[in-house]
XYZ file of C-alpha atoms in Angstrom:
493
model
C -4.385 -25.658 -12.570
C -8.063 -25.550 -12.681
C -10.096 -22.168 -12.761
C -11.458 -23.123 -9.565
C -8.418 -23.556 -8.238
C -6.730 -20.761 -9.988
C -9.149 -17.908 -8.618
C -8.686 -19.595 -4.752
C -5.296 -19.020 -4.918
C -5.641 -15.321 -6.298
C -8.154 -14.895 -3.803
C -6.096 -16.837 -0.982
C -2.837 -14.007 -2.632
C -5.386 -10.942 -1.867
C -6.232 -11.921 1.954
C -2.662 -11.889 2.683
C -2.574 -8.374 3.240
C -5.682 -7.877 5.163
C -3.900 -7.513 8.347
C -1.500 -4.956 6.838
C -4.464 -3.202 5.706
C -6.405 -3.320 8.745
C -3.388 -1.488 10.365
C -2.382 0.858 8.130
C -5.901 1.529 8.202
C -5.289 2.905 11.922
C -2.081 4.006 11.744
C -2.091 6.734 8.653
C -5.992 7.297 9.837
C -5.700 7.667 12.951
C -1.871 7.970 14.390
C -2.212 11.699 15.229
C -5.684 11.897 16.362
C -4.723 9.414 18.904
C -0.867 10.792 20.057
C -1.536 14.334 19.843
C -5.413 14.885 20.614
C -5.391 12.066 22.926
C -2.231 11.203 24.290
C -1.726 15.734 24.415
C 1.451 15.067 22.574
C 2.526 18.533 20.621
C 2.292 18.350 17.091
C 5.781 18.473 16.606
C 6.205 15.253 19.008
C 3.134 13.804 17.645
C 4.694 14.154 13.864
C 7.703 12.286 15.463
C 6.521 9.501 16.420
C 5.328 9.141 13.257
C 8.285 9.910 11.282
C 10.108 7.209 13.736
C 7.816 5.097 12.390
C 7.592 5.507 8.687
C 11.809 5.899 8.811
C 11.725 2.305 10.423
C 9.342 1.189 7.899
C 11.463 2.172 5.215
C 14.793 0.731 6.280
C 12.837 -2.669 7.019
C 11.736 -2.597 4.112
C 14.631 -2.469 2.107
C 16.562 -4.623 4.329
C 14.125 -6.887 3.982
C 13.854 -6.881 0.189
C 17.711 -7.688 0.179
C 17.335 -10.680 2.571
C 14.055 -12.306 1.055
C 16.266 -12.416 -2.203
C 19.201 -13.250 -1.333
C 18.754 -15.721 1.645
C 18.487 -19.507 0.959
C 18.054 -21.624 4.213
C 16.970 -24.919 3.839
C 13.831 -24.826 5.686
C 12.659 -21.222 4.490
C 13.617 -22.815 0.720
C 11.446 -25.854 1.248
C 8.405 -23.684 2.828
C 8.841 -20.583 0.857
C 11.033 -17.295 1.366
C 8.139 -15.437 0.682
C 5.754 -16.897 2.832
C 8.596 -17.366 5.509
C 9.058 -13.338 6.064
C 5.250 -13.049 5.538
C 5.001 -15.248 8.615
C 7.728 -13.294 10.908
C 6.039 -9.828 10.292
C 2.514 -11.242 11.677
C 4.418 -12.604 14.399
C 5.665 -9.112 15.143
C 2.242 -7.430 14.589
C 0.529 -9.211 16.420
C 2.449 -9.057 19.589
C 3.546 -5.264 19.678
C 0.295 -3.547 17.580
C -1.929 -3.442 20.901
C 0.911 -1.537 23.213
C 1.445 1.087 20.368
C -2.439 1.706 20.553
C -3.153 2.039 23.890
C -2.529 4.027 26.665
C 1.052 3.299 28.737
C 1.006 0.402 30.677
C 4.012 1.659 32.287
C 3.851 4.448 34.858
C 7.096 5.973 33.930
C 5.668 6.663 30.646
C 3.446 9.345 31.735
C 5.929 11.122 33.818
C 6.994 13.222 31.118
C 5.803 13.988 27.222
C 9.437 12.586 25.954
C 9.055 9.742 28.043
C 5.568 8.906 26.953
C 6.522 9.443 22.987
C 9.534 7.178 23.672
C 7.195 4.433 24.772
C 5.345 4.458 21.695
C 8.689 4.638 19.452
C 9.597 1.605 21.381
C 6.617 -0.883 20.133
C 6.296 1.144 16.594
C 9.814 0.195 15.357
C 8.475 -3.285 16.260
C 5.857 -3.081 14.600
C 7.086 -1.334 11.701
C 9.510 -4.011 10.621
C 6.667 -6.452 11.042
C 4.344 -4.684 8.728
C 7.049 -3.974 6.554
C 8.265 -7.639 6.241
C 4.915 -8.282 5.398
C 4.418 -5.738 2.581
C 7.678 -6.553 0.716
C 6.669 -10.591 1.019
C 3.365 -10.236 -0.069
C 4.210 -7.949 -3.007
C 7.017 -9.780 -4.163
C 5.024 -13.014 -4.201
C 2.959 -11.532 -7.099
C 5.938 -11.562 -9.523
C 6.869 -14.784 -8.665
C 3.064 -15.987 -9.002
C 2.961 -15.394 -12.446
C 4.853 -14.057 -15.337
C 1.883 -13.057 -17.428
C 1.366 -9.028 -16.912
C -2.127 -9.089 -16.762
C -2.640 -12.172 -14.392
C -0.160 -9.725 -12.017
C -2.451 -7.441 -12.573
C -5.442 -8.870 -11.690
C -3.655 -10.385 -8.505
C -2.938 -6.777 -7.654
C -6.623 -5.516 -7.996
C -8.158 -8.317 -5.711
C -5.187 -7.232 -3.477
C -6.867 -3.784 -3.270
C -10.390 -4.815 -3.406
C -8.871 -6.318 -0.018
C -7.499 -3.519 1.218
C -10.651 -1.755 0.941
C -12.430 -4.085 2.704
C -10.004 -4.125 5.625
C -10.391 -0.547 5.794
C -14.393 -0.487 5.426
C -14.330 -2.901 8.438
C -12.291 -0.315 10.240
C -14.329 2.976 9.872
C -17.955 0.755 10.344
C -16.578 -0.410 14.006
C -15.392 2.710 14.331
C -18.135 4.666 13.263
C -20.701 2.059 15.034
C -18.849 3.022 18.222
C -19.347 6.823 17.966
C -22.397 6.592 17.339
C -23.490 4.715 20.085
C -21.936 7.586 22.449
C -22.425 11.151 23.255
C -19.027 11.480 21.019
C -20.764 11.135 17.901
C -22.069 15.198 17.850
C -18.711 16.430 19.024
C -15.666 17.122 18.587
C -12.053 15.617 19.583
C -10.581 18.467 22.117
C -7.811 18.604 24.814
C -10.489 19.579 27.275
C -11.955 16.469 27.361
C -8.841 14.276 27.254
C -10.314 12.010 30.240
C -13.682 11.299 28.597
C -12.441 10.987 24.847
C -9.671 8.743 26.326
C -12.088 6.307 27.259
C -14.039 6.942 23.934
C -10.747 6.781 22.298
C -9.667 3.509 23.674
C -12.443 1.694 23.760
C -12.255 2.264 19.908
C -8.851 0.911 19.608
C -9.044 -1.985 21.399
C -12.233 -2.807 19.554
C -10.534 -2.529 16.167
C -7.060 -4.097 17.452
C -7.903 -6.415 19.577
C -11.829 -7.721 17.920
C -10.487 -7.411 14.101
C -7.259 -6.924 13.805
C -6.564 -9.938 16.210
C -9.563 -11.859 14.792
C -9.656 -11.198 10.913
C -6.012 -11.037 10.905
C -5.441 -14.122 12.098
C -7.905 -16.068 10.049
C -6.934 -14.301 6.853
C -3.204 -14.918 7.277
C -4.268 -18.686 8.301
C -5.869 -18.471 4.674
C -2.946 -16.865 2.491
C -0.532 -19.537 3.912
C -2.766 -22.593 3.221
C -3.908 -21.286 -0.250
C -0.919 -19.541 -1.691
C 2.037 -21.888 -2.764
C 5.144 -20.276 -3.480
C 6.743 -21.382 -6.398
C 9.862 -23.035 -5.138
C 11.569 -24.144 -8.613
C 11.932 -19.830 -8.594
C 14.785 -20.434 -5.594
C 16.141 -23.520 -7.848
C 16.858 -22.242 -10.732
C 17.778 -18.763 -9.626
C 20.540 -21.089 -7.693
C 21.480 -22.977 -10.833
C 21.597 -19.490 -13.043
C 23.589 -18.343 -10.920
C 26.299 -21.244 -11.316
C 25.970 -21.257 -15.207
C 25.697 -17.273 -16.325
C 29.178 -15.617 -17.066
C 30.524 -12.730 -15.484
C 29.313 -10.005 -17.664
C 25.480 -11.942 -17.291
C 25.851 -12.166 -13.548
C 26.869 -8.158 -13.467
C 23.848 -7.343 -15.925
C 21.277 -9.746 -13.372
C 22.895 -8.120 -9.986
C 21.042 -5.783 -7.496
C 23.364 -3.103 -8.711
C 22.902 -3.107 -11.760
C 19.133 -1.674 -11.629
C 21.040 1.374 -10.673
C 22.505 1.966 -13.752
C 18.747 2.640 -15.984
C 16.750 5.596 -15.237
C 13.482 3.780 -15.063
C 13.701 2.559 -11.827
C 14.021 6.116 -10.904
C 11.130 6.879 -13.059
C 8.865 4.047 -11.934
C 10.148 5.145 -8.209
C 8.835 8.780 -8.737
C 5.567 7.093 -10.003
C 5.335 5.185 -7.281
C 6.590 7.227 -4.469
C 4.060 9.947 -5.916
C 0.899 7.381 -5.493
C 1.389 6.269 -1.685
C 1.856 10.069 -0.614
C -1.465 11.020 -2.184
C -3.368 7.726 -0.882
C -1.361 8.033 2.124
C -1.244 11.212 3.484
C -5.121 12.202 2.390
C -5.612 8.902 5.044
C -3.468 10.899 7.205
C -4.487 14.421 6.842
C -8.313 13.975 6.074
C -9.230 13.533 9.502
C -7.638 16.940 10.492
C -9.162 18.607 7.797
C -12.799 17.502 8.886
C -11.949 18.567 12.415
C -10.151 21.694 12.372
C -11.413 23.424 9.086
C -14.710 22.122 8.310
C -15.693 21.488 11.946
C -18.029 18.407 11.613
C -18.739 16.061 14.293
C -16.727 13.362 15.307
C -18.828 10.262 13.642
C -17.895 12.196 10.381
C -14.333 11.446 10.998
C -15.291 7.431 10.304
C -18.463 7.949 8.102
C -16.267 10.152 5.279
C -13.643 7.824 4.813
C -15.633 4.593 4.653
C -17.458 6.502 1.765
C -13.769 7.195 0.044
C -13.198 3.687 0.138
C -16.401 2.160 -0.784
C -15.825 4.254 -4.065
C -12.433 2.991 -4.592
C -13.480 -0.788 -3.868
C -15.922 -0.150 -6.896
C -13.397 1.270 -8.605
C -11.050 -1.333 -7.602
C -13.478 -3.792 -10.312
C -12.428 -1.277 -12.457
C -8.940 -1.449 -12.842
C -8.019 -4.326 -14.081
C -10.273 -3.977 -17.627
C -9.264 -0.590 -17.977
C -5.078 -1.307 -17.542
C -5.743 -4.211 -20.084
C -8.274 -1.874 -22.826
C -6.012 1.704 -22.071
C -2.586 0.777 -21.018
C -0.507 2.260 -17.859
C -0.023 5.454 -18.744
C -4.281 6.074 -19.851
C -5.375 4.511 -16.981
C -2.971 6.489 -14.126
C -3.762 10.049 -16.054
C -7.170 9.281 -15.801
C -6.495 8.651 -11.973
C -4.349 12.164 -12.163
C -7.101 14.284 -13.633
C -9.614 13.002 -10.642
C -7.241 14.051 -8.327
C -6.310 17.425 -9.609
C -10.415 17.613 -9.755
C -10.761 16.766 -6.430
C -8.007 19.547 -5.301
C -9.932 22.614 -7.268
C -13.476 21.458 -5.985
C -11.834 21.327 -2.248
C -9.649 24.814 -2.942
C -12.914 26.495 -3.896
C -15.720 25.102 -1.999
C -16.475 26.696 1.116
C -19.971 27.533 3.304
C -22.539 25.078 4.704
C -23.388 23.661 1.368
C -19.914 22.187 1.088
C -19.561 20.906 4.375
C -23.067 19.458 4.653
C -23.346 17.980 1.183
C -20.257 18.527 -1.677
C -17.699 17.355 0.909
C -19.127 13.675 -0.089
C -18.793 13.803 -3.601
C -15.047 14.860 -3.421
C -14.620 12.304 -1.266
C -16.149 10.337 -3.711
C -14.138 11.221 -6.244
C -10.331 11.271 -4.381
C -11.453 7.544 -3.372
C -11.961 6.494 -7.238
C -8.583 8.606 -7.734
C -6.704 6.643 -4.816
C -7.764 3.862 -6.726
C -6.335 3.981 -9.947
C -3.322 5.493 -9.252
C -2.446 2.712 -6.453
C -2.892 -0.069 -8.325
C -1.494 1.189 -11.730
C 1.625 2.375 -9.758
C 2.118 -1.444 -8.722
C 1.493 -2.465 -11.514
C 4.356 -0.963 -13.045
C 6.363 -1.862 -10.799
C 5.534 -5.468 -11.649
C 6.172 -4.114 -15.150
C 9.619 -3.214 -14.185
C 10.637 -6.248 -12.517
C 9.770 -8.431 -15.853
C 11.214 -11.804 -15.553
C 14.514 -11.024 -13.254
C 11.666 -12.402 -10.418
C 15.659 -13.037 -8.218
C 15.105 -9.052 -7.270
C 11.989 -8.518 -6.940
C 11.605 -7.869 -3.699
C 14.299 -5.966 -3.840
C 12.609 -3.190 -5.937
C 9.660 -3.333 -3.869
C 11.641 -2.528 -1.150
C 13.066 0.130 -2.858
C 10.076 1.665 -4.052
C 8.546 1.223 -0.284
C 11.975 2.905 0.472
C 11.100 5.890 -0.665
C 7.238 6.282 -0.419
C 8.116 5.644 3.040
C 10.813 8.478 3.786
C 8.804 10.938 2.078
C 5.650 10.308 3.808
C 7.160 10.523 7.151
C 9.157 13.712 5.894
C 5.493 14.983 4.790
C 4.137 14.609 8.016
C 7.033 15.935 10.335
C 6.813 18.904 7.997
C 3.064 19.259 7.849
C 2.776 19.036 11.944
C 6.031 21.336 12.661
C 4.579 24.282 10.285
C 0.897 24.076 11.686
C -0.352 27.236 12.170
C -2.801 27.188 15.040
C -4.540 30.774 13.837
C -5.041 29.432 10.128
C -8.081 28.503 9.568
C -7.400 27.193 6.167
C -4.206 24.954 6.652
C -5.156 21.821 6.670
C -7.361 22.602 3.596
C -4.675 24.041 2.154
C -2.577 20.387 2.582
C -4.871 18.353 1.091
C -4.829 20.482 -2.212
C -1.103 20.457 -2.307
C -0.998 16.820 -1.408
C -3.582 16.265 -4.278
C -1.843 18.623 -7.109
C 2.305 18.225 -6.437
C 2.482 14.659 -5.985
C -0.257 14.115 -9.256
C 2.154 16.282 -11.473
C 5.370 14.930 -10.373
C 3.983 11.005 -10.999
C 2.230 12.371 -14.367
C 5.148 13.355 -15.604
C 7.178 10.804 -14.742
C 4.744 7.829 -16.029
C 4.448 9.614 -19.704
C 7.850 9.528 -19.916
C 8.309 5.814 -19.279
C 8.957 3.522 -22.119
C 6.593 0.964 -20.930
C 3.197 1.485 -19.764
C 1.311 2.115 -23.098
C -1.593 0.309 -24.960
C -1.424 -3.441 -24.841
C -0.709 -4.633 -28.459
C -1.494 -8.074 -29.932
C 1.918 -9.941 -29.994
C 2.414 -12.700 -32.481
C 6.023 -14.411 -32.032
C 7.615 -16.591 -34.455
C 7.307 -20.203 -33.241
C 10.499 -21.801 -33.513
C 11.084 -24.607 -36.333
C 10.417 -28.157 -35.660
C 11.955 -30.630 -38.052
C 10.454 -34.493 -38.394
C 12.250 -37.729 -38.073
C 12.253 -37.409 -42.211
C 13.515 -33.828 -41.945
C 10.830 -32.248 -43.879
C 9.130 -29.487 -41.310
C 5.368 -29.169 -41.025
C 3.523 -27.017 -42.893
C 1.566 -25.623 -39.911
C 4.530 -25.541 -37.732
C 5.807 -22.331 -39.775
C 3.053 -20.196 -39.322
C 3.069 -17.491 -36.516
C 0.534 -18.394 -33.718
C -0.775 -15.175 -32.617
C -1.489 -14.849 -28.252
C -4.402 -13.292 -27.124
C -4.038 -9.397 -25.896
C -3.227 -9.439 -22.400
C -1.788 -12.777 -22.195
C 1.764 -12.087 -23.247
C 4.421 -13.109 -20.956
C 6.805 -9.517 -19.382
C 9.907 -9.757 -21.324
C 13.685 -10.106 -19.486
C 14.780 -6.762 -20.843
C 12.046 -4.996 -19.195
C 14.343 -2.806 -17.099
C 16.660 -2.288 -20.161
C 13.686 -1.083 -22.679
C-alpha cells in the first residue's frame, strides 16, 4: 500500500468514531443538566437514568465483544465482522438518539416523574447497545489493522484527534446558541424550567439532529468506504482453529486471559482513564454551575477549551509513546492530573473563577489526553497477535469503565448535599487524585509498557541450490525502533 493510500485509510479508521464521539459528547456532558435541571428529575432519578444507561452500555459491550469474535456468517465474513456491528450500532443511534434528547412525545410520560424517567430508559438502552456496538467494532478493528505497535498507535491518536473534534463541534453549536440568547448571562434553574426548556431543546435538536444526523452520517459513509477489514484475519483464525491441539486451543481461548494478572492490571489502567476523562465530562458542568457560579455560556466555552488542549496534545502522543514508552508517557499524564486536583482544591475567590479556572482546564484537557490514549494503547499492547479476541478484551475493558462510571455517578447524585457549597469541587479533586493513583500504580507494575528498544532478530538460514549459505544471509538485520511487530506471548510476558 502506498503512503497516500496508507494515511486515507488511517484517516478513513479515525472518522469512524465521530458519531460515537459526537454523542458521548452530549451524553457524559450534558445527561444531567438536561434530566434533572430540565426535565426536574431528582438527582437520585436523574443519576438513574444514567446508571441504566452506562449498565446497558457495559453488558453490550461485552456481549458484543463475544459475538464480533466468535460469529462467522457468510455475508458479515465477506463484508467484514467489524464493519458489520459498526454498521448495526449507527443504525440504532441514529433512530433512538433524538427521543432520548428531547422532551416526551408521549403524554403519559409526563404524568408522573417515574413515568417520565422510564421513557428515557426506554430509548437509552437502545441507544446504548448501539453506541456500544460501535465502540467495541471500531476499537477492535485497530488490532486487526495492523500488527506493528506503533502503527496501532498512531491509528489510536488520529482516533482521538477525532474525538476532539467531534466534541469541539459540540460545545461551538452549543456555545453559539447561548450566546445568541438571554441564556448566555444566566444560570440553569428550576424556576425557569419553561424558558430554559425551550433554550434547552432548541440546543439539542441543533446538535442531534444538524450534526449528529449530518456529520454522523457522512463520516460513517467515509469509515466504511475507506477502511477494509482484513478478511484473511476470519480465514485463518478458522483454519487455526482446525489445526492447533488441545492444549494450543485452551492456551488461545477467551478463558484463558483469565488466568494472567495483566488483564486485570491493564483493566485497572484502563478502567482508571475513562472515569477521569469521563466523569470530569460529567461532573464539570455542575461544578461551574453550582460552586463557581458562572454563567451558562461558560458551561460550553470551558470545555471546548479542555479539548482544544487535548487535540494539541493529541499530536503529541504518538512521538512521546514511541521516544518514552507506556509507562513515561501515562505518569506524565498522572502528574497533570494530580496538578490539576491541588490547583482546583486550593484556588478559590474571583481570581480563580474569572481567570485560573482556564488554565486548569487547560491542563486536565492535556491530562485527559495522555492518559486516554496510552490506556488504549496498552490495551492494544495486551492483545498482541491473538487479534481472534480482541474485541473481546475491549469489551471487557469497556465492561468495567462502564460499571464504574455509572456506579460513580449514582453515588455522586444520591450523596449531593444541597447546603455544601464545596461538593462538587470536592468531586472533581477526588475524581482527579483516586482514579490517577490507582491506574499509576497499576501501569508501573506492568511488564510491558516500558522504553521501546531496538530489536534485531536472527534471520533464519537460507541454504542455495549448491548448499553453501550466503554470506550476508547470516548476519542479523536490525528493524527500526518502533517498527517491531507485538509478539504472541504478549498476555503471557
Amino acid at each position: 500500500m502506498s503512503d497516500s493510500l496508507k494515511w486515507f485509510a488511517f484517516m478513513s479508521y479515525g472518522v469512524g468514531h465521530v458519531l460515537n464521539d459526537l454523542v458521548a459528547s452530549m451524553w457524559f456532558t450534558y445527561a444531567l443538566v438536561f434530566y434533572h435541571y430540565v426535565m426536574q428529575l431528582s438527582s437520585i432519578n436523574a443519576g438513574a437514568v444514567v446508571l441504566v444507561g452506562q449498565l446497558t452500555d457495559a453488558v453490550a459491550t461485552a456481549v458484543i465483544g463475544v459475538l464480533s469474535d466468535k460469529t462467522n456468517i457468510y455475508c458479515t465474513d465477506r463484508y467484514g465482522r467489524r464493519k458489520t456491528w459498526h454498521l448495526f450500532g449507527s443504525v440504532l443511534v441514529f433512530i433512538s438518539l433524538p427521543f432520548a434528547f428531547s422532551p416526551p412525545i408521549l403524554p403519559q410520560a409526563e404524568t408522573s416523574e417515574l413515568n417520565t424517567a422510564l421513557y428515557y430508559c426506554f430509548f437509552i438502552v437502545f441507544f446504548q447497545i448501539g453506541w456500544a456496538s460501535i465502540e467495541n467494532s471500531h476499537m477492535a478493528l485497530a488490532s486487526d489493522l495492523t500488527p506493528i505497535r506503533d502503527e496501532r498507535t498512531a491509528l489510536l491518536s488520529i482516533r482521538y484527534s477525532f474525538t476532539v473534534f467531534s466534541n469541539i463541534l459540540v460545545y461551538v453549536v452549543t456555545w453559539i446558541v447561548l450566546r445568541s440568547n438571554n441564556a448566555s448571562k444566566t444560570q440553569f434553574g428550576p424556576s425557569e424550567r419553561k424558558e430554559f426548556q425551550v433554550y434547552i431543546t432548541l440546543i439539542f435538536y441543533l446538535i442531534v439532529i444538524l450534526v449528529i444526523m449530518i456529520v454522523g452520517a457522512m463520516t460513517t459513509i467515509i469509515f466504511h468506504i475507506g477502511v477494509r477489514e482484513p478478511l484473511t484475519n476470519n480465514r485463518v483464525n478458522r483454519e487455526l482453529l482446525m489445526t492447533e491441539t488441545e492444549a494450543e486451543r485452551a492456551a488461545n481461548s477467551f478463558w484463558s486471559m483469565f488466568k494472567h494478572i495483566t488483564l486485570y492490571q491493564t483493566a485497572v489502567v484502563y478502567m482508571c482513564s475513562r472515569i477521569t476523562v469521563n466523569m470530569t465530562l460529567v461532573f464539570l458542568p455542575m461544578y461551574l454551575q453550582d460552586y463557581l457560579k458562572l454563567e451558562a455560556e461558560k458551561l460550553a466555552l470551558l470545555p471546548l477549551i479542555m479539548f482544544l488542549s487535548s487535540f494539541c496534545m493529541s499530536l503529541l502522543n504518538k512521538p512521546m509513546n514511541m521516544k518514552l514508552g507506556r509507562k513515561y508517557t501515562y505518569s506524565f499524564g498522572v502528574v497533570l492530573s494530580l496538578g490539576s486536583a491541588l490547583w482546583c482544591y486550593l484556588g478559590s475567590g474571583n481570581t480563580f473563577a474569572k481567570y485560573q479556572v482556564y488554565a486548569v482546564t487547560i491542563i486536565i484537557g492535556i491530562a485527559c489526553s495522555v492518559v486516554l490514549v496510552t490506556s488504549q494503547a496498552l490495551t492494544t499492547d495486551l492483545i498482541g497477535d491473538k487479534t481472534h479476541r480482541g474485541a473481546f478484551t475491549f469489551g471487557l475493558m469497556s465492561f468495567t469503565d462502564k460499571v464504574c462510571n455509572g456506579a460513580v455517578v449514582m453515588t455522586v447524585q444520591s450523596l449531593h448535599c444541597e447546603t455544601c457549597p464545596n461538593y462538587y469541587r470536592d468531586i472533581m479533586v477526588y475524581n482527579w487524585t483516586i482514579p490517577s493513583i490507582l491506574a499509576f500504580i497499576a501501569v508501573i507494575s506492568l511488564p510491558f509498557g516500558g522504553r521501546p528498544t531496538l530489536t534485531v532478530p536472527e534471520v533464519p538460514e537460507m541454504h542455495s541450490s549448491s548448499g553453501n549459505q550466503h554470506p550476508d544471509q547470516s548476519k542479523k538485520q536490525p528493524i527500526e525502533k518502533g517498527q517491531e511487530a507485538l509478539p504472541s506471548y504478549a498476555v503471557n510476558s
